[in-house]
PDB file of C-alpha atoms in Angstrom:
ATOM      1  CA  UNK A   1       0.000   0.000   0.000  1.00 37.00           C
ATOM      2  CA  UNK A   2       0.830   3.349  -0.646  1.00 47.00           C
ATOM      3  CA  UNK A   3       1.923   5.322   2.402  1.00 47.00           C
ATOM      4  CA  UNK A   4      -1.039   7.598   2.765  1.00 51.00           C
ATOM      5  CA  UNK A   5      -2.360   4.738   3.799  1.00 57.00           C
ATOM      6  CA  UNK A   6      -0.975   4.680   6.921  1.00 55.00           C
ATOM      7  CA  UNK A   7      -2.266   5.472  10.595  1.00 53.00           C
ATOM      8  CA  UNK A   8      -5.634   4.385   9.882  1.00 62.00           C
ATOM      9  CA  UNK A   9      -6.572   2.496  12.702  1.00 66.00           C
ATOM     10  CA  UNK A  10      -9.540   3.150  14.851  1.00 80.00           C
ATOM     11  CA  UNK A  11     -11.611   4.509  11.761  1.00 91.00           C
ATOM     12  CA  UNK A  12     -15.490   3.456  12.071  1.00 93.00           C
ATOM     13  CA  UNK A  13     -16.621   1.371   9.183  1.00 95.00           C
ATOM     14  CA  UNK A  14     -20.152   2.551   9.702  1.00 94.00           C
ATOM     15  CA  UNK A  15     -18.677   6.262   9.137  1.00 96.00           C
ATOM     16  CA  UNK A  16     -19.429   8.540   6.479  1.00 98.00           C
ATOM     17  CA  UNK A  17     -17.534   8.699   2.919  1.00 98.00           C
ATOM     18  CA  UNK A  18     -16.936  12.771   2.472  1.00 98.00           C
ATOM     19  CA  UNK A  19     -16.924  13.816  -1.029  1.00 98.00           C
ATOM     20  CA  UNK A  20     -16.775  17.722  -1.597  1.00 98.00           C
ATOM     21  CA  UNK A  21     -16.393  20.225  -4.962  1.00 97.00           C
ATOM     22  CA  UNK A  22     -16.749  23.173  -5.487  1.00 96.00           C
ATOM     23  CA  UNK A  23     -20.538  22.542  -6.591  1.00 95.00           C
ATOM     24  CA  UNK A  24     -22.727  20.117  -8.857  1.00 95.00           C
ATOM     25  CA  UNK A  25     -19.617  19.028 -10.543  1.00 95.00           C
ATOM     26  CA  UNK A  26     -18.921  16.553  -8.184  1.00 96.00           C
ATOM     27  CA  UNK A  27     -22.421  14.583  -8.050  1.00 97.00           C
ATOM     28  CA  UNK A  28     -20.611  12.987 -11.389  1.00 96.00           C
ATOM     29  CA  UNK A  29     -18.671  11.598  -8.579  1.00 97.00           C
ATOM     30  CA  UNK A  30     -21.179  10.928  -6.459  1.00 98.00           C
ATOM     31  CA  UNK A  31     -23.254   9.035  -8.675  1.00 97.00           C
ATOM     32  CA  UNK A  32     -20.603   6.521  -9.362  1.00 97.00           C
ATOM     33  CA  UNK A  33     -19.351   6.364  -6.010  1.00 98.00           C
ATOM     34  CA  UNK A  34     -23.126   5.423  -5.187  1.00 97.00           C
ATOM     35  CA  UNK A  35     -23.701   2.633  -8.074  1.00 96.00           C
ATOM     36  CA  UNK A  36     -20.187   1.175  -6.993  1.00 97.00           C
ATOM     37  CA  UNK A  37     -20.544   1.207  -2.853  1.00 97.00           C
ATOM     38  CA  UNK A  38     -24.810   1.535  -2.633  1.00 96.00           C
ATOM     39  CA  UNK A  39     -24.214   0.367   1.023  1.00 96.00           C
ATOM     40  CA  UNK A  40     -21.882   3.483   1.992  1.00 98.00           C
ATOM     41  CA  UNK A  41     -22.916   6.641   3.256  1.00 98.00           C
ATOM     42  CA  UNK A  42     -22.022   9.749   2.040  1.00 98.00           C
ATOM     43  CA  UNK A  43     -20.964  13.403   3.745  1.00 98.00           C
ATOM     44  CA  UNK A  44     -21.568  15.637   0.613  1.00 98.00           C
ATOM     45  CA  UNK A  45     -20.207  19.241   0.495  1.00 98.00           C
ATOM     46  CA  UNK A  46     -20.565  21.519  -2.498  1.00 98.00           C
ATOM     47  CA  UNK A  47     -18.631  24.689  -1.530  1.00 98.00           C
ATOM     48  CA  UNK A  48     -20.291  27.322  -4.005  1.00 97.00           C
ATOM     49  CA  UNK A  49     -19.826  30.445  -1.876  1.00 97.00           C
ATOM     50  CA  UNK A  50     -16.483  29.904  -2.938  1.00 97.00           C
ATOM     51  CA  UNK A  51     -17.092  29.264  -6.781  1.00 93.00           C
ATOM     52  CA  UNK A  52     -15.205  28.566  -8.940  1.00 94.00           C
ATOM     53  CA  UNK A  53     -12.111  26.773  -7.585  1.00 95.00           C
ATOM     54  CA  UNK A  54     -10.310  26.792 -11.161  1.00 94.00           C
ATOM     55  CA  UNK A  55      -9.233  30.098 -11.243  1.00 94.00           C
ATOM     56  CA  UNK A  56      -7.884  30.364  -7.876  1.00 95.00           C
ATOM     57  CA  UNK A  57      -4.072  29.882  -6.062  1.00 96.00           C
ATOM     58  CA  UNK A  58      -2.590  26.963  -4.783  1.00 96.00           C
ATOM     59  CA  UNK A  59      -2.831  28.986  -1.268  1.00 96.00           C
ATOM     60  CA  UNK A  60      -6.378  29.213  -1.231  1.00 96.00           C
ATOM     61  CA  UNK A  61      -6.894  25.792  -2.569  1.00 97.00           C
ATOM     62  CA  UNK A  62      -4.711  24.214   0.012  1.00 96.00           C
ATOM     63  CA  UNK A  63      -7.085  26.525   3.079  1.00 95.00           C
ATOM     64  CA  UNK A  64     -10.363  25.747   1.236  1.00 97.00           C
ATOM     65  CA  UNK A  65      -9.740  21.658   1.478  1.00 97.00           C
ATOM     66  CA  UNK A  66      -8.106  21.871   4.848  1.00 97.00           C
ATOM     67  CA  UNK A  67     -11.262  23.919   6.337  1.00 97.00           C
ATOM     68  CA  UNK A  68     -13.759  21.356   4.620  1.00 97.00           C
ATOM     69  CA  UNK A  69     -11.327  18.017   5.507  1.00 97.00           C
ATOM     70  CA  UNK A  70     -11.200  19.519   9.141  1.00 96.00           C
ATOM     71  CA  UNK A  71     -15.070  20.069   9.255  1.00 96.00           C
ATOM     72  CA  UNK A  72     -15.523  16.833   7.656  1.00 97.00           C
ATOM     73  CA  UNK A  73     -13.244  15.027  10.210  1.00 95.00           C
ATOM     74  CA  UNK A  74     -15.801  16.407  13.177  1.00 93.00           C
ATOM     75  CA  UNK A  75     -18.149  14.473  11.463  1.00 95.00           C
ATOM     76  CA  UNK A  76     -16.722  11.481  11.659  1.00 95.00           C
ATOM     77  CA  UNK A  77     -16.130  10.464   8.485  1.00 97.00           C
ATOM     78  CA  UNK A  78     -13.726   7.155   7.532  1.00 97.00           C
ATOM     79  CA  UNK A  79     -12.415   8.133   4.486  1.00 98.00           C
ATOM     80  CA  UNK A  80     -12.417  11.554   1.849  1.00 98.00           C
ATOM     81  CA  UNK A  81     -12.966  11.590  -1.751  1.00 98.00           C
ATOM     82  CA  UNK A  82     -11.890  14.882  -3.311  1.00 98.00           C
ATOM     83  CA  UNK A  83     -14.751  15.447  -6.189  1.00 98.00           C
ATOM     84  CA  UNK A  84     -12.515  18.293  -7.432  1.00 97.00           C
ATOM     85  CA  UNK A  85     -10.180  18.007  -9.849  1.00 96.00           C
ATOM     86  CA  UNK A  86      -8.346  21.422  -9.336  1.00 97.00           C
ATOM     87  CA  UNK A  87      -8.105  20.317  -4.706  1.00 97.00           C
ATOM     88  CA  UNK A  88      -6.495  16.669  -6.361  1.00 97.00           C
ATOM     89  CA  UNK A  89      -3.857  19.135  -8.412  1.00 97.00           C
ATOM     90  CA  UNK A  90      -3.178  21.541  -5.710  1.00 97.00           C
ATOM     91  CA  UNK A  91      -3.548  20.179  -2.310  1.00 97.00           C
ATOM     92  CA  UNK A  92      -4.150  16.540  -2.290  1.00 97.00           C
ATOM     93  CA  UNK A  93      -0.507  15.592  -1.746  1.00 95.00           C
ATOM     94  CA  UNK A  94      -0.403  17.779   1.009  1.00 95.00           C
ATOM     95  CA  UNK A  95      -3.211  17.320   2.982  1.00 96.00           C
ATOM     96  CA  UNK A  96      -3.092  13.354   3.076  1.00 95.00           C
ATOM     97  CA  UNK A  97      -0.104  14.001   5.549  1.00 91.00           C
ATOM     98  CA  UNK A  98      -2.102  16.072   7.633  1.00 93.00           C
ATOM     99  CA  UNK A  99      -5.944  14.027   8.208  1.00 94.00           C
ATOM    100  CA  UNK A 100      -5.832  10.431  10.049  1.00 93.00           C
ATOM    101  CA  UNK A 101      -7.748   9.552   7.322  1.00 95.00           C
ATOM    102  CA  UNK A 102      -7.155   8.127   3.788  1.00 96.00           C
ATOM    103  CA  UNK A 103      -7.719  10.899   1.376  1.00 97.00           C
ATOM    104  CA  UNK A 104      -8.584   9.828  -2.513  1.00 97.00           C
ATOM    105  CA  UNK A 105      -7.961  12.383  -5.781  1.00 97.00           C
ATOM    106  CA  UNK A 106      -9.403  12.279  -9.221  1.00 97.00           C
ATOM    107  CA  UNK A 107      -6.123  12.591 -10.872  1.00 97.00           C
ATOM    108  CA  UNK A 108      -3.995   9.063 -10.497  1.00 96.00           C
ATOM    109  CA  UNK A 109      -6.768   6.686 -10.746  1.00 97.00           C
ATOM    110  CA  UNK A 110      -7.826   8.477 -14.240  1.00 97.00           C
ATOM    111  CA  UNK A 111      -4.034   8.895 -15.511  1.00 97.00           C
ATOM    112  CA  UNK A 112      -3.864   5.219 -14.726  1.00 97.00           C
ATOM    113  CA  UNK A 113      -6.848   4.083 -16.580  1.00 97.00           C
ATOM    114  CA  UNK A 114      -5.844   6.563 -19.450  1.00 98.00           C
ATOM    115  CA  UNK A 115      -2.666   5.095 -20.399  1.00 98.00           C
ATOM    116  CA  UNK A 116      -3.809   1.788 -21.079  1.00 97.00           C
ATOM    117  CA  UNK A 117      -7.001   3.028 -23.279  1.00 96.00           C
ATOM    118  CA  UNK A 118      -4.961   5.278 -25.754  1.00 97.00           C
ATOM    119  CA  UNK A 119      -1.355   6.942 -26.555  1.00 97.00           C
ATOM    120  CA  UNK A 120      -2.337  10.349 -27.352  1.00 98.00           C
ATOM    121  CA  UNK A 121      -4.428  11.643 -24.584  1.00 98.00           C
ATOM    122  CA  UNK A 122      -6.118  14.939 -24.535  1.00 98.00           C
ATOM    123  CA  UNK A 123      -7.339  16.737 -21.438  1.00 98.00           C
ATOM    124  CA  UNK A 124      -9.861  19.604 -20.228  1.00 98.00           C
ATOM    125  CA  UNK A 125      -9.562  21.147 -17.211  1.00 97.00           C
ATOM    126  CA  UNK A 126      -9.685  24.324 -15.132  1.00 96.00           C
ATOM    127  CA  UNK A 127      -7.243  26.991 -15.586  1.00 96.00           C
ATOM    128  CA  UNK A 128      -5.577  25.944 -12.190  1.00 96.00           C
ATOM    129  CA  UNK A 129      -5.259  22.538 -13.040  1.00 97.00           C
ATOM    130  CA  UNK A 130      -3.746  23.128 -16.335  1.00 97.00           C
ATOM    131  CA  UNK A 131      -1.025  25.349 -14.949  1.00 96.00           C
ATOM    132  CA  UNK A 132       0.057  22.959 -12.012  1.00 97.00           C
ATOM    133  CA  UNK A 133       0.982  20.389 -14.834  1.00 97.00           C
ATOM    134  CA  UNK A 134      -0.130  16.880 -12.297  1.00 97.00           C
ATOM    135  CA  UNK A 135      -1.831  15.436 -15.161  1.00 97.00           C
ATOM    136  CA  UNK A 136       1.050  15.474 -17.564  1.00 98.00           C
ATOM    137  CA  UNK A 137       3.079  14.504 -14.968  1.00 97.00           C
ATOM    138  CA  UNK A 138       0.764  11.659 -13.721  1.00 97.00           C
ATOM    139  CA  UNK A 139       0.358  10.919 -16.945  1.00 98.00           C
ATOM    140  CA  UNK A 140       4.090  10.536 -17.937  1.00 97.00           C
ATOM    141  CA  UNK A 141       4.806   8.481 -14.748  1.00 97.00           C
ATOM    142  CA  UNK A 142       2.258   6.008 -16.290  1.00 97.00           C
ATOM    143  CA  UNK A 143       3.605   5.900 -18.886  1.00 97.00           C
ATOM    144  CA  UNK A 144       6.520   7.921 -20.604  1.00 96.00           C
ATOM    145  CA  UNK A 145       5.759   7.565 -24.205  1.00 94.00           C
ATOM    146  CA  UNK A 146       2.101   9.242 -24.325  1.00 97.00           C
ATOM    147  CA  UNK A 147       1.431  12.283 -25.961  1.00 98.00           C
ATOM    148  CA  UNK A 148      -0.532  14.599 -23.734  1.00 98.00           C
ATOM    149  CA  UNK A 149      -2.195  17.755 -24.748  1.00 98.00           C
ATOM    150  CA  UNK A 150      -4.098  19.851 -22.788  1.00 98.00           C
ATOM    151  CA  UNK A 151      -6.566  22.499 -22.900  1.00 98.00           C
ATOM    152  CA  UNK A 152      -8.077  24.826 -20.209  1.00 98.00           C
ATOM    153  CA  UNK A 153     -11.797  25.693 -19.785  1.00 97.00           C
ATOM    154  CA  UNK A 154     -12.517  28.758 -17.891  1.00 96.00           C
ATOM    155  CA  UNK A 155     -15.925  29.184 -19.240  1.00 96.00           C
ATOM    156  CA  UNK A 156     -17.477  25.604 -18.428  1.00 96.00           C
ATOM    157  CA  UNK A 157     -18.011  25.947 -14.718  1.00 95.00           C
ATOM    158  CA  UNK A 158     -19.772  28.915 -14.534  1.00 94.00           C
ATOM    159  CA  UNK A 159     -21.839  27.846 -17.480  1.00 95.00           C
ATOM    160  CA  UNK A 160     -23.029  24.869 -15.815  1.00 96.00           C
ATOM    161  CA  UNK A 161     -23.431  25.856 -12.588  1.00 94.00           C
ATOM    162  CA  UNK A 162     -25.948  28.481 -14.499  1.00 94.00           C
ATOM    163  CA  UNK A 163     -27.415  25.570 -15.685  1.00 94.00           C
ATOM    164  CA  UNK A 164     -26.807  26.669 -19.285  1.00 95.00           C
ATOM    165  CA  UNK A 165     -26.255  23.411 -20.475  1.00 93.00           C
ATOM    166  CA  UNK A 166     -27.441  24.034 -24.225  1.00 94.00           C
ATOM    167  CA  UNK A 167     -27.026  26.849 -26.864  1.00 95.00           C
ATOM    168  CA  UNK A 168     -24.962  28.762 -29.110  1.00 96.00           C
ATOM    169  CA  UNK A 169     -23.155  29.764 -26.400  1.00 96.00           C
ATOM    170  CA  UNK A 170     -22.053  27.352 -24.933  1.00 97.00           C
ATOM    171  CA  UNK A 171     -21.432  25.372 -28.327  1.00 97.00           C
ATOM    172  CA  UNK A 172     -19.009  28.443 -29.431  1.00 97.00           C
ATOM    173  CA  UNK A 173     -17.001  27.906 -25.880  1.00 97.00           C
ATOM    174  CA  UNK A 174     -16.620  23.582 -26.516  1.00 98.00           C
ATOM    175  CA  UNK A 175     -15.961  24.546 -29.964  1.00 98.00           C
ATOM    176  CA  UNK A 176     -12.943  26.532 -29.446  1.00 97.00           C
ATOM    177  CA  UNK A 177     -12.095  24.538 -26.393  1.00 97.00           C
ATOM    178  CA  UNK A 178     -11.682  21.160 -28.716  1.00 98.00           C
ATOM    179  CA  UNK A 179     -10.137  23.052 -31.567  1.00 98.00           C
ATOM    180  CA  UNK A 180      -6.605  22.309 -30.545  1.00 98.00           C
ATOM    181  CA  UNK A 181      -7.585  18.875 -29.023  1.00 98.00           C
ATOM    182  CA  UNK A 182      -8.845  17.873 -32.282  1.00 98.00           C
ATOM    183  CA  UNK A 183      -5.751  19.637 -34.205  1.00 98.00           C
ATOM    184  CA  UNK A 184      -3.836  17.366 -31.682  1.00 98.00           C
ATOM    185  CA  UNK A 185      -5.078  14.139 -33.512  1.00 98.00           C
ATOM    186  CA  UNK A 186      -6.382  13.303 -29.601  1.00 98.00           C
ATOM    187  CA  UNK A 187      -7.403   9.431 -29.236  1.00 98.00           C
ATOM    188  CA  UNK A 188      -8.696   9.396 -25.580  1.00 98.00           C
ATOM    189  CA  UNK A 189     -10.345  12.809 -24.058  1.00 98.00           C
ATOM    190  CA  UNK A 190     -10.077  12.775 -20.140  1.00 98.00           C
ATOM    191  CA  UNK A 191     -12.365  15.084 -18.309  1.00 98.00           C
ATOM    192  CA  UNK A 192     -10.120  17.163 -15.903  1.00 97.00           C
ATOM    193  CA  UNK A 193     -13.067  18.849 -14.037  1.00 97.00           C
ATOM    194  CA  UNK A 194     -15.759  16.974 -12.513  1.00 96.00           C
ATOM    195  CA  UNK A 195     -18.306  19.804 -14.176  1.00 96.00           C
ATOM    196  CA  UNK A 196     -17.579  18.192 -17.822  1.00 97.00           C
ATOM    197  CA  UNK A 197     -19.531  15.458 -18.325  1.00 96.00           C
ATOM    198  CA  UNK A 198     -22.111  17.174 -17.791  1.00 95.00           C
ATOM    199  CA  UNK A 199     -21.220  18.966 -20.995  1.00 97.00           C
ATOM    200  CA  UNK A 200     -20.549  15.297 -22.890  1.00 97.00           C
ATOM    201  CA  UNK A 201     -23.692  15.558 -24.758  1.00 95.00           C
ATOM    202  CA  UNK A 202     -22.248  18.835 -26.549  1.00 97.00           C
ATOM    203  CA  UNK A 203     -18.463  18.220 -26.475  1.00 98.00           C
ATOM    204  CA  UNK A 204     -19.409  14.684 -28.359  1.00 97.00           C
ATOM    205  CA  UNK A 205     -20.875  16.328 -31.084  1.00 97.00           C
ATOM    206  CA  UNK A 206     -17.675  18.206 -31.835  1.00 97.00           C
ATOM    207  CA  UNK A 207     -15.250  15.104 -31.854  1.00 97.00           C
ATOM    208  CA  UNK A 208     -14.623  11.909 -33.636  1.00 96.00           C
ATOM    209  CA  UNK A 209     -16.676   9.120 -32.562  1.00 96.00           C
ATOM    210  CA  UNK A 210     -13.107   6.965 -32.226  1.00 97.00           C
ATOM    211  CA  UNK A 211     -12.426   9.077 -29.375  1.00 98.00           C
ATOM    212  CA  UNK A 212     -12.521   7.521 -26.005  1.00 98.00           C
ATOM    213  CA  UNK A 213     -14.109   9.505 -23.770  1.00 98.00           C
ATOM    214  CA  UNK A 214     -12.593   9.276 -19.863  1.00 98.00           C
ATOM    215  CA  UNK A 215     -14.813  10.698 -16.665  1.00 97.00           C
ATOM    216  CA  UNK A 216     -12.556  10.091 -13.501  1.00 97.00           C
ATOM    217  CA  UNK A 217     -15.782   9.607 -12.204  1.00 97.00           C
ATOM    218  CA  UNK A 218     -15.609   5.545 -12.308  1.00 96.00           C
ATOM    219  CA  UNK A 219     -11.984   5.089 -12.101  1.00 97.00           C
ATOM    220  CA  UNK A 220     -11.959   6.504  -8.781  1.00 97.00           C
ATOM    221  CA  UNK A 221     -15.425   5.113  -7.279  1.00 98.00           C
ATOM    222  CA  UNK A 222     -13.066   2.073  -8.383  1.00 97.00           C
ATOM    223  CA  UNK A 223     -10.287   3.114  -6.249  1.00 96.00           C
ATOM    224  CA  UNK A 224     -12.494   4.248  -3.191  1.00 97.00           C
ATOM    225  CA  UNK A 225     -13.749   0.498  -2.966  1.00 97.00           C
ATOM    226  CA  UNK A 226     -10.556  -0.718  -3.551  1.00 96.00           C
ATOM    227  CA  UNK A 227      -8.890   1.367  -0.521  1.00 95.00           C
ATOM    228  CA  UNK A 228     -12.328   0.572   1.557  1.00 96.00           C
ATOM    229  CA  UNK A 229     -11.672  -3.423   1.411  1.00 95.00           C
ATOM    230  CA  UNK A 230      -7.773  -3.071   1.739  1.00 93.00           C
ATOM    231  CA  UNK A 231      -8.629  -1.340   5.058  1.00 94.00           C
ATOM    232  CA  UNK A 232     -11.661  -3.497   6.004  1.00 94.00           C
ATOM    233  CA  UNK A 233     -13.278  -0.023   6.469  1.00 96.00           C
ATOM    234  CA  UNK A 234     -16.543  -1.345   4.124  1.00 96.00           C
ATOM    235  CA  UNK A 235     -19.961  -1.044   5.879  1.00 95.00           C
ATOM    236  CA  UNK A 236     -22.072  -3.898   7.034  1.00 88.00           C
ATOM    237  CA  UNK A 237     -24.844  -1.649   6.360  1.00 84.00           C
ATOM    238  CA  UNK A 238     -27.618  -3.050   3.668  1.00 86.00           C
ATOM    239  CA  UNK A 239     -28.286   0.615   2.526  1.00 91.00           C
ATOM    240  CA  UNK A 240     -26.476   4.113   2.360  1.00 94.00           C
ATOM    241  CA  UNK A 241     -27.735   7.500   2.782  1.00 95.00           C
ATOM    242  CA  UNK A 242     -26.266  10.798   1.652  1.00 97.00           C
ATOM    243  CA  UNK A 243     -26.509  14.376   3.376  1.00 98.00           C
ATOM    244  CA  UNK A 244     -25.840  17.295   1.824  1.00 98.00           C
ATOM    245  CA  UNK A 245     -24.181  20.524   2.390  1.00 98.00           C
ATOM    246  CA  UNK A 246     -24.370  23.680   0.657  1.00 98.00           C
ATOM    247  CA  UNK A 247     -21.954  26.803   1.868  1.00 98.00           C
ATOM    248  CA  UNK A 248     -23.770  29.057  -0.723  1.00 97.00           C
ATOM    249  CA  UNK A 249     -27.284  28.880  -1.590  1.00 96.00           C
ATOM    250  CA  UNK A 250     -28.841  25.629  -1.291  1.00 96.00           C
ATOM    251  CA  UNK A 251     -32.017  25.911  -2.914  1.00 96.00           C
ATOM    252  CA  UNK A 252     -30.094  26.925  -5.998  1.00 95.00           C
ATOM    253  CA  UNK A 253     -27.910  23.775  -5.701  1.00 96.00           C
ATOM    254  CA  UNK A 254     -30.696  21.111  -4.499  1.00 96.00           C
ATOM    255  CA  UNK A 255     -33.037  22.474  -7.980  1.00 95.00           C
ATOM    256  CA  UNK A 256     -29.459  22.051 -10.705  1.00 95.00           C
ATOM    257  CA  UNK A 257     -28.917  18.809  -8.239  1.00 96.00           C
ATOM    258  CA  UNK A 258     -32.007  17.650  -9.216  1.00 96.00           C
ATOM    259  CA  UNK A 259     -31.415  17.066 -12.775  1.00 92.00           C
ATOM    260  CA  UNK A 260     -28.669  15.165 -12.084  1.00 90.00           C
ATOM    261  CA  UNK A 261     -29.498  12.809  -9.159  1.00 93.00           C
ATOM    262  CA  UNK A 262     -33.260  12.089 -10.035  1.00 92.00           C
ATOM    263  CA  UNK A 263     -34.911  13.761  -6.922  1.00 94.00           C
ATOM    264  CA  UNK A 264     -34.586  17.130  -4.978  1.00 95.00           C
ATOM    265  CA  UNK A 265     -32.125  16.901  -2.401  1.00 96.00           C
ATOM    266  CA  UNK A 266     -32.149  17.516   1.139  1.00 96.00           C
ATOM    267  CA  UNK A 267     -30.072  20.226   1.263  1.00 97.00           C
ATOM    268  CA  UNK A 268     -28.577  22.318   4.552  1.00 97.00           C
ATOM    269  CA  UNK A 269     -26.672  25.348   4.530  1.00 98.00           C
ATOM    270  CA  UNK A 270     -23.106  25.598   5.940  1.00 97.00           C
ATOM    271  CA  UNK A 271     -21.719  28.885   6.186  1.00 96.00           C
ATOM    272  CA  UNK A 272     -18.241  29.513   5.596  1.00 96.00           C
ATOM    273  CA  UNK A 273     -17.827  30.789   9.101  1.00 94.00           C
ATOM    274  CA  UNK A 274     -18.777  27.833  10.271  1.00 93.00           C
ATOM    275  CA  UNK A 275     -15.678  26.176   7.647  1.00 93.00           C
ATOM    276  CA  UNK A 276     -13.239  28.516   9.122  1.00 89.00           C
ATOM    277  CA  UNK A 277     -13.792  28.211  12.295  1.00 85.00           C
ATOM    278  CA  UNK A 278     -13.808  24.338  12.549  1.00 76.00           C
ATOM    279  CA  UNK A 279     -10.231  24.874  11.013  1.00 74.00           C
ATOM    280  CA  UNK A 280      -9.047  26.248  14.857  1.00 66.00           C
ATOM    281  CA  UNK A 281      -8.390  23.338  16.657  1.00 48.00           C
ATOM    282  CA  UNK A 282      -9.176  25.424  19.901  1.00 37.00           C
ATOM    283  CA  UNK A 283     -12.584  26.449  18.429  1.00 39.00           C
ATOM    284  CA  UNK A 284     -15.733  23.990  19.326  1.00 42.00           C
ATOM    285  CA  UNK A 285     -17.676  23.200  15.795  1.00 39.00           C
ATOM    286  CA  UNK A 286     -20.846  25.009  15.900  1.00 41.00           C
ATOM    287  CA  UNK A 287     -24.097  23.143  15.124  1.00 42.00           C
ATOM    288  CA  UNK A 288     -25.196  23.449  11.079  1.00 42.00           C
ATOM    289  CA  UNK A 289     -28.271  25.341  10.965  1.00 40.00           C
ATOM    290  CA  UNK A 290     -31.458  23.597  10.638  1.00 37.00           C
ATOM    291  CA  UNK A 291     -32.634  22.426   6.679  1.00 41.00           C
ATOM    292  CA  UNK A 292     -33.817  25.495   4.679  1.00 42.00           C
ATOM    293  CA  UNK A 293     -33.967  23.055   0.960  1.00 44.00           C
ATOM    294  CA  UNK A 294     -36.366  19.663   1.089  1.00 36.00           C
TER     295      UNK A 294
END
């Protein structure tokens, strides 16, 4: 096993999976995390005050996940799934020293499964995670010889977390997002933002149907059981739950959740002074507020 691995013991197997993003990107995550593990539970955060991750430093990265992996941690969960591919480029690394908890990214598992599905592998992502360069350097310690070209996609996130998910708008922005990609010669896309797939429908249209399309999604729902049965750390429950947290505006979230998960969630609000302050070690968590979405 990997060393992040390590000091483990005394987790609760009946504890909570946490799985955070930035918003309704990650519920691509969720989903498969949920068809893989349907007898885990699941601590959901969507952090939309702070929207959109992509465009921001490694600095505030790095505070953002250690606030929500701290707050997360008073909760009592077992084990943290980063939904986010920008937190996997930026702070992942870093924070699995810091949590007595194992802590999974996006990035490896997908780099992994990308490599042995095609040799020139094209990727869209957020401004930040383009810049930090961890997939082409995940990808080339899979496997040296693969061509890697990648593309950022500051326009994406905002467009679906407007839920503009159709138009000439948004066709213009996948259309000059793919333009090099295709150019490229690509033969395997990989989704480097968990907003993406949401955009597959459109961004299809635009390539070859040869192309592979990769959502890091399933590789790392993969991965999560994989970790959960290497630290017998799997539930004996017969059926999960999930609860979800919103530190912007959750009736916003719970109706573009909807779409996506097949019901409206049950969503509560967590301010981000409630994030900060569960980052003080000498500062007792306050209690969420009561449900304002159903």
């Amino acid at each position: 096993m990997d060393n992040w691995y390590e000091g483990t013991q005394g987790l609760d197997p009946t504890g909570s999976i946490g799985v955070f993003d930035s918003g309704v990107g990650g519920l691509t995550v969720l989903r498969a995390l949920q068809a893989q593990l349907p007898r885990e539970s699941f601590l959901y955060l969507a952090d939309t005050a702070r929207l959109p991750y992509g465009t921001r430093s490694r600095s505030e990265i790095l505070q953002y996940v250690r606030e929500i992996l701290t707050w997360m941690q008073h909760r009592g969960i077992k084990m943290a799934v980063m939904a986010c591919n920008t937190s996997s480029a930026l702070a992942l690394e870093q924070v699995r020293h810091e949590f007595p908890f194992p802590i999974l990214g996006l990035i490896e598992p997908a780099a992994q499964a990308a490599v042995t599905i095609g040799q020139r592998i094209g990727i869209i992502a957020t401004p930040a995670t383009v810049k930090s360069g961890t997939y082409v350097r995940v990808l080339q310690e899979c496997s040296p010889h693969v061509a890697i070209a990648q593309v950022a996609c500051p326009e994406f996130v905002p467009l679906i977390e407007s839920n503009c998910l159709s138009g000439e708008r948004v066709r213009r922005s996948v259309r000059q997002a793919l333009a090099p990609l295709i150019e490229f010669g690509l033969d395997t896309l990989v989704y480097g933002c968990t907003h993406y797939p949401h955009l597959r429908h459109i961004i299809a249209d635009y390539l070859p149907s040869s192309v592979h399309h990769l959502d890091p999604a399933t590789t790392v729902a993969h991965s999560t059981a994989h970790a959960l049965k290497a630290l017998s750390l799997q539930t004996v429950a017969h059926q999960g739950h999930v609860h979800f947290y919103v530190s912007g505006a959750p009736e916003q979230f719970a109706r573009l959740a909807s779409q996506w998960l097949g019901y409206y969630p049950r969503t509560q609000h967590l301010p981000l002074s409630v994030l900060s302050q569960s980052y003080s070690v000498e500062i007792t968590l306050p209690t969420v507020p009561a449900v304002v979405a159903s």
